[in-house]
Short mmCIF file of C-alpha atoms in Angstrom, two decimals:
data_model
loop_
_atom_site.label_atom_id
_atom_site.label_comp_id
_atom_site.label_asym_id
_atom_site.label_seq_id
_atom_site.Cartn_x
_atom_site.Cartn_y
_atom_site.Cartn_z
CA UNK A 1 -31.18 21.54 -27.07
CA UNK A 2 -31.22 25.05 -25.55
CA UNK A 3 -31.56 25.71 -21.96
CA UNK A 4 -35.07 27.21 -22.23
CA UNK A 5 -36.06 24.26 -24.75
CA UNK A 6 -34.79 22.03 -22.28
CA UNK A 7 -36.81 23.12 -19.22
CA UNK A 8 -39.92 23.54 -21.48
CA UNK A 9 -39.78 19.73 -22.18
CA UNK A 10 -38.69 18.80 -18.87
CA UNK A 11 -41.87 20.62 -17.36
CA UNK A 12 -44.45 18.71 -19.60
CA UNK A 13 -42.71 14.97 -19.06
CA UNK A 14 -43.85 16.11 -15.09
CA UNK A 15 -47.32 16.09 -16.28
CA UNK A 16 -47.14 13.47 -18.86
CA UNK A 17 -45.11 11.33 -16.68
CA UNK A 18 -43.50 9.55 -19.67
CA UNK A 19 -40.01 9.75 -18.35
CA UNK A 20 -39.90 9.51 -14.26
CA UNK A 21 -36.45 8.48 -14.21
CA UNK A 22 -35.04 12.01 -15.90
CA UNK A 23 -37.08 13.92 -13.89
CA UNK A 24 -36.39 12.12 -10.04
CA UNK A 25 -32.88 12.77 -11.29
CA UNK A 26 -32.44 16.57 -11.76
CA UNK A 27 -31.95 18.64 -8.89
CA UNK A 28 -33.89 21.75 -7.98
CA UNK A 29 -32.01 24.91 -8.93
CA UNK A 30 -30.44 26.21 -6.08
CA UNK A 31 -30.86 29.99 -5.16
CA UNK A 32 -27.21 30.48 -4.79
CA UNK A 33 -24.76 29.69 -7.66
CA UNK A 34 -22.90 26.52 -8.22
CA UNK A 35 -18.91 26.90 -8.38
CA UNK A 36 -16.05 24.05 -7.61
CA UNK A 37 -14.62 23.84 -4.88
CA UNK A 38 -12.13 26.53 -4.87
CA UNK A 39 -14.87 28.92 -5.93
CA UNK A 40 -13.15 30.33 -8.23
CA UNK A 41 -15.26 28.68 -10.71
CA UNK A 42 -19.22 29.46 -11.58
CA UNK A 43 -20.78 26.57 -13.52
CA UNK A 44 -22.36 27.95 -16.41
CA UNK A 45 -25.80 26.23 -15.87
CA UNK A 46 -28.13 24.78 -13.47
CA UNK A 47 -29.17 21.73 -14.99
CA UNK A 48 -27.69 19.38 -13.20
CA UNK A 49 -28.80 15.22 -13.01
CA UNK A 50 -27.74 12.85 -10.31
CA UNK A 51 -28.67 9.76 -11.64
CA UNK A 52 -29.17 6.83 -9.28
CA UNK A 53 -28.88 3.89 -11.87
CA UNK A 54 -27.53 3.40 -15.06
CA UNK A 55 -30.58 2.81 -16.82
CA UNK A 56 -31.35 6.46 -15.58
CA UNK A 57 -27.94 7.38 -16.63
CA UNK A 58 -28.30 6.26 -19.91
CA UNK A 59 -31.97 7.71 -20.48
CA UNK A 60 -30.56 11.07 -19.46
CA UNK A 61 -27.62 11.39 -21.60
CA UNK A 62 -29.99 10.42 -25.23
CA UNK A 63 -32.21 13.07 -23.80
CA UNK A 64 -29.46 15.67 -23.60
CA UNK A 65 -28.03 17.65 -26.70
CA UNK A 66 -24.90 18.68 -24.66
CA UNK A 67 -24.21 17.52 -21.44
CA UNK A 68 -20.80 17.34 -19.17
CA UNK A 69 -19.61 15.05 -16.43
CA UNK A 70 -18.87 16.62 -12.67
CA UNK A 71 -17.55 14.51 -10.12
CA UNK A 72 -15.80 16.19 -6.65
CA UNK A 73 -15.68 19.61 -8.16
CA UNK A 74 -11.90 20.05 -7.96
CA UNK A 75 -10.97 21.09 -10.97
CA UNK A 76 -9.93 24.71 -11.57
CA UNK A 77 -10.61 25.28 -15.32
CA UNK A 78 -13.69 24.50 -17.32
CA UNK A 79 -12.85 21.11 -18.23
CA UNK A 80 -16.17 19.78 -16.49
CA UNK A 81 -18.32 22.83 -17.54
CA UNK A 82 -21.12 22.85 -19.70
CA UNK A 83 -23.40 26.01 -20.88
CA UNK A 84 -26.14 23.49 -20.96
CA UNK A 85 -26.27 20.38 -18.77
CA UNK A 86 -24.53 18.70 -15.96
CA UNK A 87 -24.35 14.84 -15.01
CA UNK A 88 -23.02 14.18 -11.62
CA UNK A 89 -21.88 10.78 -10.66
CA UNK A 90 -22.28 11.18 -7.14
CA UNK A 91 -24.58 7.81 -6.87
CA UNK A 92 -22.34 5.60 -8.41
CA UNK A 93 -20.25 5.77 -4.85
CA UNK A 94 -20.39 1.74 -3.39
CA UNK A 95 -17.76 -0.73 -3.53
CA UNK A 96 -18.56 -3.30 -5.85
CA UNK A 97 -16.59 -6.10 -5.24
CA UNK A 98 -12.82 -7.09 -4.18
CA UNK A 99 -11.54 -10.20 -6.37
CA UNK A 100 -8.77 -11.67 -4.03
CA UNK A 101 -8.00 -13.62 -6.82
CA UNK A 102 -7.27 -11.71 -9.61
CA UNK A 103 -6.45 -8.60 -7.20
CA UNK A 104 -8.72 -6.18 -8.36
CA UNK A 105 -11.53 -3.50 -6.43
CA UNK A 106 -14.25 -2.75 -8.46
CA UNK A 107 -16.05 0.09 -7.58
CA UNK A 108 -18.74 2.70 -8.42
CA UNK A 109 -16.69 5.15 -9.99
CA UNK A 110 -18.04 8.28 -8.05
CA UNK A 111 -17.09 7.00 -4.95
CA UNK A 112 -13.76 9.38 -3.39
CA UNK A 113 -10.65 7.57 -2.60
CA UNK A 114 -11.04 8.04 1.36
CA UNK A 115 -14.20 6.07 0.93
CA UNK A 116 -13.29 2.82 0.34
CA UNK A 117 -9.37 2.39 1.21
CA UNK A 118 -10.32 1.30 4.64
CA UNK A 119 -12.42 -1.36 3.71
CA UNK A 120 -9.45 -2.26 0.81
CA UNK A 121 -7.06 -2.14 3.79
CA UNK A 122 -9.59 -4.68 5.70
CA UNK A 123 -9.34 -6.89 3.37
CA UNK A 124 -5.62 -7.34 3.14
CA UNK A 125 -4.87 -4.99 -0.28
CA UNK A 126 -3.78 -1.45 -0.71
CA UNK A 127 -3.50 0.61 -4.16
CA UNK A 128 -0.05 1.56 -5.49
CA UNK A 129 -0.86 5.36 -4.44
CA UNK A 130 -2.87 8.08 -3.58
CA UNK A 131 -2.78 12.12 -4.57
CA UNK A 132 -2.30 14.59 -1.81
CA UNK A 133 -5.76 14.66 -1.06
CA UNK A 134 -8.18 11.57 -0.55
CA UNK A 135 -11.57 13.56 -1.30
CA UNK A 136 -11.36 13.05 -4.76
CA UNK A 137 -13.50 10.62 -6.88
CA UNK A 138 -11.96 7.98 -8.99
CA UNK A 139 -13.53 8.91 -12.28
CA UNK A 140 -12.47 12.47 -11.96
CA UNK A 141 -8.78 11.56 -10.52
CA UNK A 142 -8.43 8.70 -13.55
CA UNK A 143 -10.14 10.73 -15.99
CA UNK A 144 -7.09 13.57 -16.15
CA UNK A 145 -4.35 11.72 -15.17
CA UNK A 146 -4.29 12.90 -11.49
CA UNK A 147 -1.21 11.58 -9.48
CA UNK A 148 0.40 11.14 -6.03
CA UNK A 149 4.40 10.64 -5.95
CA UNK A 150 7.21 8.36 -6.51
CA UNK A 151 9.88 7.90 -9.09
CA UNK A 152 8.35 4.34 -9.63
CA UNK A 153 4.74 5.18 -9.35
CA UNK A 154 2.08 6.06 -11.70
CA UNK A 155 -0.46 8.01 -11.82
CA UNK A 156 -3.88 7.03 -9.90
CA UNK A 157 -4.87 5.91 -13.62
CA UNK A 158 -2.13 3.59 -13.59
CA UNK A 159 -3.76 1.22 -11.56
CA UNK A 160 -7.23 0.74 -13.85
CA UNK A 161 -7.83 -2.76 -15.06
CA UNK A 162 -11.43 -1.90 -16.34
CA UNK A 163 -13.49 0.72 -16.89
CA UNK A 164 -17.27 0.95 -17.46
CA UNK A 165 -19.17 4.32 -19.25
CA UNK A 166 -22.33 5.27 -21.26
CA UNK A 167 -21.02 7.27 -24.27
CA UNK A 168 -22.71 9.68 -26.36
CA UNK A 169 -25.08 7.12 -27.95
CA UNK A 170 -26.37 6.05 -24.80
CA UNK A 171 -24.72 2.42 -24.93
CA UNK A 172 -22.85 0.91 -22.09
CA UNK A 173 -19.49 0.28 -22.96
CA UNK A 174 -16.96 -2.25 -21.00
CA UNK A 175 -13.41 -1.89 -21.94
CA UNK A 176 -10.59 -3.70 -19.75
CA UNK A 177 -6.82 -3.83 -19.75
CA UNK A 178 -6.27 -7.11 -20.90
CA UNK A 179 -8.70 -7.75 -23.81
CA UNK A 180 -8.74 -3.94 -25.38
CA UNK A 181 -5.78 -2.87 -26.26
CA UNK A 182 -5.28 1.02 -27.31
CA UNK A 183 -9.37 1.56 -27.13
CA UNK A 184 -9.01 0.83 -23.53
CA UNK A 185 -5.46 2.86 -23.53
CA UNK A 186 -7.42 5.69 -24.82
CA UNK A 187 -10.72 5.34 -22.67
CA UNK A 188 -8.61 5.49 -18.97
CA UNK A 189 -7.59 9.46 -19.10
CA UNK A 190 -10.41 10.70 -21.27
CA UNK A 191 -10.95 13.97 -19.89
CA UNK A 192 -15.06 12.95 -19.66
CA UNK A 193 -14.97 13.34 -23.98
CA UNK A 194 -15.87 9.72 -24.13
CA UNK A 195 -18.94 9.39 -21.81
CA UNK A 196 -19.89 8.94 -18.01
CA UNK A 197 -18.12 6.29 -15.99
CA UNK A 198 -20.35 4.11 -14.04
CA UNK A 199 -17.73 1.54 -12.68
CA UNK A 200 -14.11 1.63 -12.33
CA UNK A 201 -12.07 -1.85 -11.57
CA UNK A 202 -8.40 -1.21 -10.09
CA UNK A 203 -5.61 -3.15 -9.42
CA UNK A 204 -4.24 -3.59 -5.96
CA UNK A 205 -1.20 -4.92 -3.76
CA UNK A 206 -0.97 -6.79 -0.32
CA UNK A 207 -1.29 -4.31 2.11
CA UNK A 208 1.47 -2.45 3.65
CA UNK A 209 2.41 -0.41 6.49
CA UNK A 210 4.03 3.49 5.91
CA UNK A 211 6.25 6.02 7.98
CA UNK A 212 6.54 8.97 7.53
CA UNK A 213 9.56 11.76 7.97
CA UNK A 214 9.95 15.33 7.07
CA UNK A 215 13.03 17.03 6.99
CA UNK A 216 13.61 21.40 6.75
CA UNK A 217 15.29 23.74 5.00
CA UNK A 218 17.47 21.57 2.09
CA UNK A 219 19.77 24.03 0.23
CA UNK A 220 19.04 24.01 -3.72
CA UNK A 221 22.45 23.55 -4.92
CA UNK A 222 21.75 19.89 -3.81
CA UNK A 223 19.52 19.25 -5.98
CA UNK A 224 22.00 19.83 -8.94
CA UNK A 225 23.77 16.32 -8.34
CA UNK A 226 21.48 14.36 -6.21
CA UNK A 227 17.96 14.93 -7.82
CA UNK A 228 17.47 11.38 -8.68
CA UNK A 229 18.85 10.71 -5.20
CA UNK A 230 16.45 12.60 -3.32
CA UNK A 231 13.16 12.01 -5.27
CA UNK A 232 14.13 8.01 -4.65
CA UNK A 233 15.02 8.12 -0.84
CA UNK A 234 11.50 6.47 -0.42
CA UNK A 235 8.16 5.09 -1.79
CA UNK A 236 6.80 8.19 -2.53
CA UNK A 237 8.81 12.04 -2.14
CA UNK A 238 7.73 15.57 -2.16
CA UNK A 239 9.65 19.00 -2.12
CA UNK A 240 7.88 22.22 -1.06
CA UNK A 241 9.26 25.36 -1.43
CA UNK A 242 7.65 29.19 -1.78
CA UNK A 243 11.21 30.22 -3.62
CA UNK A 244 12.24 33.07 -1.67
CA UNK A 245 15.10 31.67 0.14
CA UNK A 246 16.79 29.50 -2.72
CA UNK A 247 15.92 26.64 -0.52
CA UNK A 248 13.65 23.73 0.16
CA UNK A 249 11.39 24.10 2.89
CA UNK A 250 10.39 20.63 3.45
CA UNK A 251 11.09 17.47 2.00
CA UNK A 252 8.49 15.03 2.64
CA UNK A 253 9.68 10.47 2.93
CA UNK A 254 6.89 8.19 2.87
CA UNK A 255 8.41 5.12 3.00
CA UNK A 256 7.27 1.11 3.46
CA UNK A 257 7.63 0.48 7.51
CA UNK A 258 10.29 -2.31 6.23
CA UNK A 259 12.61 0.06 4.50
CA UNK A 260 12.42 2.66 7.07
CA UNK A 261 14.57 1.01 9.96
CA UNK A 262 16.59 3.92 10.96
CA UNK A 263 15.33 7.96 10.50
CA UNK A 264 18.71 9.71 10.33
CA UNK A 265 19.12 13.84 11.70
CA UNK A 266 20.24 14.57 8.48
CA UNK A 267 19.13 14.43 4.83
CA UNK A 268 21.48 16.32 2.37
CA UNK A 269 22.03 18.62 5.22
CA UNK A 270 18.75 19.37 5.67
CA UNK A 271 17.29 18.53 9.66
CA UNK A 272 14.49 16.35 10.73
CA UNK A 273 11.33 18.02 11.73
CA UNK A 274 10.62 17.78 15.19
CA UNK A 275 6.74 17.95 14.64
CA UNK A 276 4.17 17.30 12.14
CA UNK A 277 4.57 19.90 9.96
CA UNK A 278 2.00 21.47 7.05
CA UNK A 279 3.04 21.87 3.85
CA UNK A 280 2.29 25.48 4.23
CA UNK A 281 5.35 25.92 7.64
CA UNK A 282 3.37 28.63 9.03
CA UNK A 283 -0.03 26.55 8.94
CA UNK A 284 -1.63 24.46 11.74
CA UNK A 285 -0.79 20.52 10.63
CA UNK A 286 -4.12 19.47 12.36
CA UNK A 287 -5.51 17.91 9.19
CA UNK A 288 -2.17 16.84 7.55
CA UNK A 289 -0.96 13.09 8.21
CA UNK A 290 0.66 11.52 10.31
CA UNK A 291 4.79 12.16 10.54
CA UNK A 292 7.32 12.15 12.96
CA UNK A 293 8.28 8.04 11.38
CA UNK A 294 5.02 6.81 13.47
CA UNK A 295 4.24 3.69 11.68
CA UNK A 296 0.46 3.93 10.01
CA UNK A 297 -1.70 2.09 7.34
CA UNK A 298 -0.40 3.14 3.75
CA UNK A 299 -3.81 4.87 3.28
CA UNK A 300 -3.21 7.37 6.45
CA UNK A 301 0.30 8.36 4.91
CA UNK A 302 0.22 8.38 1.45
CA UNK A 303 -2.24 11.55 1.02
CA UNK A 304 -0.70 14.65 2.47
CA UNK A 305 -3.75 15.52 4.68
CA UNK A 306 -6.04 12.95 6.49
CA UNK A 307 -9.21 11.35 4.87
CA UNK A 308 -11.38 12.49 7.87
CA UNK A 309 -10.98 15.90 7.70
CA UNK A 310 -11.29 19.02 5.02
CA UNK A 311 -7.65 20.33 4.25
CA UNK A 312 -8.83 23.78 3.41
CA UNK A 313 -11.69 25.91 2.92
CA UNK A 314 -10.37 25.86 -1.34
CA UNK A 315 -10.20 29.51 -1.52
CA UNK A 316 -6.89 29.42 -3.74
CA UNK A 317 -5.84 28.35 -7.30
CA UNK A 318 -3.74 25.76 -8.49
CA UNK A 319 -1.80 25.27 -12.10
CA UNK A 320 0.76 22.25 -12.28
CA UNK A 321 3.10 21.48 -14.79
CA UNK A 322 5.09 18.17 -16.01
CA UNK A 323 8.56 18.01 -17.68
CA UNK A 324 10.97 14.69 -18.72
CA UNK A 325 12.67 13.92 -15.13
CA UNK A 326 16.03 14.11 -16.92
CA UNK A 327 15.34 17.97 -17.11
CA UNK A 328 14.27 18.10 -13.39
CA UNK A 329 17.20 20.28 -12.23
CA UNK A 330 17.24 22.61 -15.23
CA UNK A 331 13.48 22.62 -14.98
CA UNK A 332 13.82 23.84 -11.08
CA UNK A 333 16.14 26.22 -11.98
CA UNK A 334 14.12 28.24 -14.82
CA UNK A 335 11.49 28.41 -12.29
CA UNK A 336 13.81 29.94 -9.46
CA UNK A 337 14.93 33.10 -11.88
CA UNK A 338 11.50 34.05 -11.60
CA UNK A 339 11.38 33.45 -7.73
CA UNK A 340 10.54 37.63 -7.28
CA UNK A 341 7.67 36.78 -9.72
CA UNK A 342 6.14 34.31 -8.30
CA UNK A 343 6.45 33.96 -4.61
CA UNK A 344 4.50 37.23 -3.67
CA UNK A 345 1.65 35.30 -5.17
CA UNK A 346 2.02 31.57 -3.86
CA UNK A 347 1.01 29.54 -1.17
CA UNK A 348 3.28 26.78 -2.16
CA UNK A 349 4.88 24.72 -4.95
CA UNK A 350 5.00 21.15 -4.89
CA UNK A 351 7.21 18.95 -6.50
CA UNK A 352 7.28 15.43 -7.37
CA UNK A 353 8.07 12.48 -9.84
CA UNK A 354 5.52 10.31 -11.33
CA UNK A 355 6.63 7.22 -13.71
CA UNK A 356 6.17 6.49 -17.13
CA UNK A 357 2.89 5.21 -18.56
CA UNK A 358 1.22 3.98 -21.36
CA UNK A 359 -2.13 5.87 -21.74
CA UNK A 360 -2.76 7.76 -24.91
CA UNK A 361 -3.72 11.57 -22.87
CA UNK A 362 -1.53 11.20 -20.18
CA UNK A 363 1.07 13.59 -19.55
CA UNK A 364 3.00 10.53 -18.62
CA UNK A 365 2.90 8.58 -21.67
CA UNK A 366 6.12 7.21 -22.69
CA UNK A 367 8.20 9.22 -20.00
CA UNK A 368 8.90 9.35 -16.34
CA UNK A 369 8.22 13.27 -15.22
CA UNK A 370 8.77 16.06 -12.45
CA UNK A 371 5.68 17.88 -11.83
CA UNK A 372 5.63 21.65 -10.49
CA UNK A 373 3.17 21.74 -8.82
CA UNK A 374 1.79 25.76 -8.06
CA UNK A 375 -0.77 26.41 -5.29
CA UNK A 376 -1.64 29.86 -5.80
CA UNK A 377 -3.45 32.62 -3.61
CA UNK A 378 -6.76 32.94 -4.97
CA UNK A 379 -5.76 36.25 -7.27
CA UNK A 380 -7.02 35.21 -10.27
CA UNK A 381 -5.59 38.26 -12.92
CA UNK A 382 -1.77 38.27 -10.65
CA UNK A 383 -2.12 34.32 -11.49
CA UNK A 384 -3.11 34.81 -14.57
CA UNK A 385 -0.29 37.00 -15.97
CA UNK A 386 2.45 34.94 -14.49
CA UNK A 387 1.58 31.27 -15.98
CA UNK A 388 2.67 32.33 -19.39
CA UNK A 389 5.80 33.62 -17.67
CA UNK A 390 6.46 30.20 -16.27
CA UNK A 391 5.73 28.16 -19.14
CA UNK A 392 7.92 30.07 -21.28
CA UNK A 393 10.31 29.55 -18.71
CA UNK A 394 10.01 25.62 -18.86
CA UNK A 395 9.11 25.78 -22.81
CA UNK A 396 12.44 23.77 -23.54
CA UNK A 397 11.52 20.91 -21.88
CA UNK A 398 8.08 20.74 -23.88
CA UNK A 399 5.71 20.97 -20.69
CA UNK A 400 2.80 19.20 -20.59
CA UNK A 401 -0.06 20.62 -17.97
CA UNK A 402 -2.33 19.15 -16.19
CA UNK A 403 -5.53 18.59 -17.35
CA UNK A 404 -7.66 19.80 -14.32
CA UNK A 405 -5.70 22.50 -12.81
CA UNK A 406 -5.15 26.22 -15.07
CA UNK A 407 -3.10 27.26 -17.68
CA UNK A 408 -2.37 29.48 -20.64
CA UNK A 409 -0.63 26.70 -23.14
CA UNK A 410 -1.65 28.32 -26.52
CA UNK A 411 -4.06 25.22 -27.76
CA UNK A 412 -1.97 24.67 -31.39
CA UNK A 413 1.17 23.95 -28.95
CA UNK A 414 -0.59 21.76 -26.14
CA UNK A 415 -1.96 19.98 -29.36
CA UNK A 416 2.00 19.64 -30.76
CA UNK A 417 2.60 17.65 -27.28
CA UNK A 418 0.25 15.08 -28.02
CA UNK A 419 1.48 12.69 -30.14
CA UNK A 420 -1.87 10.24 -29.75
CA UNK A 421 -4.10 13.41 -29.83
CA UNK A 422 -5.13 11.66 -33.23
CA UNK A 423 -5.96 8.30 -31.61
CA UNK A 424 -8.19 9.81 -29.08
CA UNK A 425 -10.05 12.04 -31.27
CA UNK A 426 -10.90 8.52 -33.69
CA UNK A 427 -12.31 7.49 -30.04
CA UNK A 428 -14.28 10.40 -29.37
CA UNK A 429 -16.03 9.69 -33.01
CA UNK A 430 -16.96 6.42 -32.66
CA UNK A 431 -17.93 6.75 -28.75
CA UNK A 432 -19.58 10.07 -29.45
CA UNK A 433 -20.47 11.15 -32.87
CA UNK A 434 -22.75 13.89 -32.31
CA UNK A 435 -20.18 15.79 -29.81
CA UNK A 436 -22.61 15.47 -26.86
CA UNK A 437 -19.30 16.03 -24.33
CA UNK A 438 -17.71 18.61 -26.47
CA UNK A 439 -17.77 22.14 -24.39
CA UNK A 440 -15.36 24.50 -24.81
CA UNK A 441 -12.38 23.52 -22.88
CA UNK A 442 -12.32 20.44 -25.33
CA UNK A 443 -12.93 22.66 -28.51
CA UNK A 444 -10.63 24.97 -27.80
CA UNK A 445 -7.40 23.07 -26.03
CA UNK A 446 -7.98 19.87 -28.80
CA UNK A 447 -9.66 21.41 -31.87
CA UNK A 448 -8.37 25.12 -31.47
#
């Protein structure tokens, strides 16, 4: 259905009346334009449905030619665009239920991590991790395979036991872990191609305590021999570096309170902080977590920067990129040559391990990675240019990206890096036959 078609129709069910629940659910069209939250990204429409129900949900998406899924509006590429209509799952934010039992949350699966880990914590659980920021939703964070760190830790999809969504016919499907099998393996990181989520149900772990230490200025050539070392001195590790001084700037520990007895000076030469530090040095760590080995719930240390407050005001561009973790060093190193390249246009770059999993889209699938992890100044044709610079650079190691951030990955060679590509595409017939959540970032990166 065209745009125009669409509002035609939608005006004369307002006087007909013979479908309230589409209409209470689409938003007035704002006067100023809608972008993510970097703004470096104008929706291409301004049809956009909050449904409260799924009932509502479900009569919205039969109504809807072509329609697209938005949660917090933090990814950087198209992947949650849509020419032509926009579902946000904004009201699908409660907390279910916590089965102390079986050791599950079930939640609404707009609802953002900082939400409901309190009331987890509360309750005497925790989940396995949490990405760098906690203002994410859980649909959005599962749905492309979004990740904290820790040689032994998964992505945030990692941790789904059950997942809930109205696909393209309008059914409510319930696929789970233990009784599904590669359906549900293909349904976890489904880049919204599948349907809506409604309800997400995640595994969790006793609760825990976390310190955490930073230490300054670690000297490259120690990452030759001691990668593995380093990335496993605690739960969960991150370097940061801007590559102009052939050095790390800060290596970030987040460890369990019991395996953090002592905090040495030292790490690998590099020196304990002696504040709370941003990733960014030269930044104010106001909003950033907890450090200096003060002991903390695991939800208050985990994320980089704290639940309560905004991080940033998003004006800046991210790309990330994942390679084998056996090619970590090499990987680090291809990246360095182009150190005059790069740093005049970066904030930061991140990097961290995330473990092996067995989800058919994850970059993870089958092998424990390093991501690179680029957080760009928001000059989008410097930024531009440069990515196909560094994944040429990292082309031996057969990068994978990830799926919400940008990148240049001609689509025939993403597609070459897939090897269940097929699988999901046999899902995306059955769950939606007509193509409903097809746009063009899933055209063109899977069908180009």
């Amino acid at each position: 259905m065209k745009k125009r078609t669409f509002l035609k129709a939608t005006s004369l069910l307002t006087v007909g009346a013979m479908f309230p629940q589409l209409i209470s659910c689409k938003e007035k069209a704002k006067a100023a334009p809608r972008t993510n939250w970097a703004g470096n990204l104008t929706y291409s429409t301004d049809n956009l449905f909050t449904p409260k129900t799924v009932e509502e949900l479900q009569e919205t998406i039969k109504k809807c030619e072509k329609v697209r899924g938005l949660g917090t509006k933090h990814c950087f590429n198209k992947i949650a665009d849509s020419t032509e209509n926009q579902i946000s799952s904004a009201e699908f934010n409660k907390v279910i239920s916590i089965d102390k039992e079986k050791k599950t949350v079930t939640v609404g699966a707009g609802i953002k991590y900082g939400e409901f880990c309190k009331q987890l914590d509360e309750s005497g659980f925790a989940l396995h991790n949490l990405a760098s920021l906690p203002h994410i939703s859980v649909a959005g964070a599962c749905a492309t395979s979004t990740h904290g760190s820790g040689i032994k830790n998964g992505s945030l999809a990692t941790a789904v036991a059950g997942i809930e969504f109205v696909n393209g016919k309008g059914e409510v499907v319930n696929l789970t872990r233990e009784k599904d099998g590669a359906e549900f393996l293909g349904a976890v990181v489904n880049l919204g191609a599948l349907g809506i989520a409604t309800k997400i149900t995640l595994n969790v772990q006793p609760t825990f305590k976390m310190k955490q230490v930073v230490y300054q200025n670690l000297a490259m050539t120690e990452l030759e021999k001691n990668f593995e070392a380093i990335m496993s001195a605690g739960y969960s590790v991150s370097l940061f570096t801007d590559w102009t001084k052939k050095n790390v700037s800060e290596v970030w520990i987040k460890s369990k309170s019991e395996d953090m007895k002592e905090i040495a000076p030292e790490f690998y030469g590099a020196k304990l902080a002696t504040k709370n530090l941003h990733p960014i040095e030269a930044l104010d760590a106001i909003n950033c977590t907890e450090q200096m080995g003060v002991e903390g719930p695991w939800y208050e240390r985990m994320p980089h920067f704290r639940m309560g407050f905004t991080p940033s005001s998003g004006k800046e561009l991210q790309s990330e990129f994942f390679i084998p973790f056996e090619n970590a060093y090499e990987g680090f190193m291809a990246i360095e040559k182009l150190n005059e390249k790069v740093s005049p246009h970066l904030m930061i770059t991140e990097v961290r391990a995330i473990a092996a999993d067995d989800l058919l889209m994850s970059p993870f699938n089958g092998k424990t990675c390093v991501a690179f992890h680029f957080t760009w100044k928001q000059e989008i044709e410097a930024v531009t240019a440069l990515l196909p610079l560094i994944e040429e650079a990292l082309a031996p190691f057969n990068p994978r990206p990830h799926w919400g951030k940008i990148f240049t990955l001609k689509p025939s060679v993403l597609q070459g890096r897939i090897k269940e590509l097929a699988d999901f595409k046999a899902l995306m017939t059955k769950h939606d036959p007509e193509g409903k959540f097809r746009n063009e970032f899933i055209d063109v990166n899977l069908f180009g």
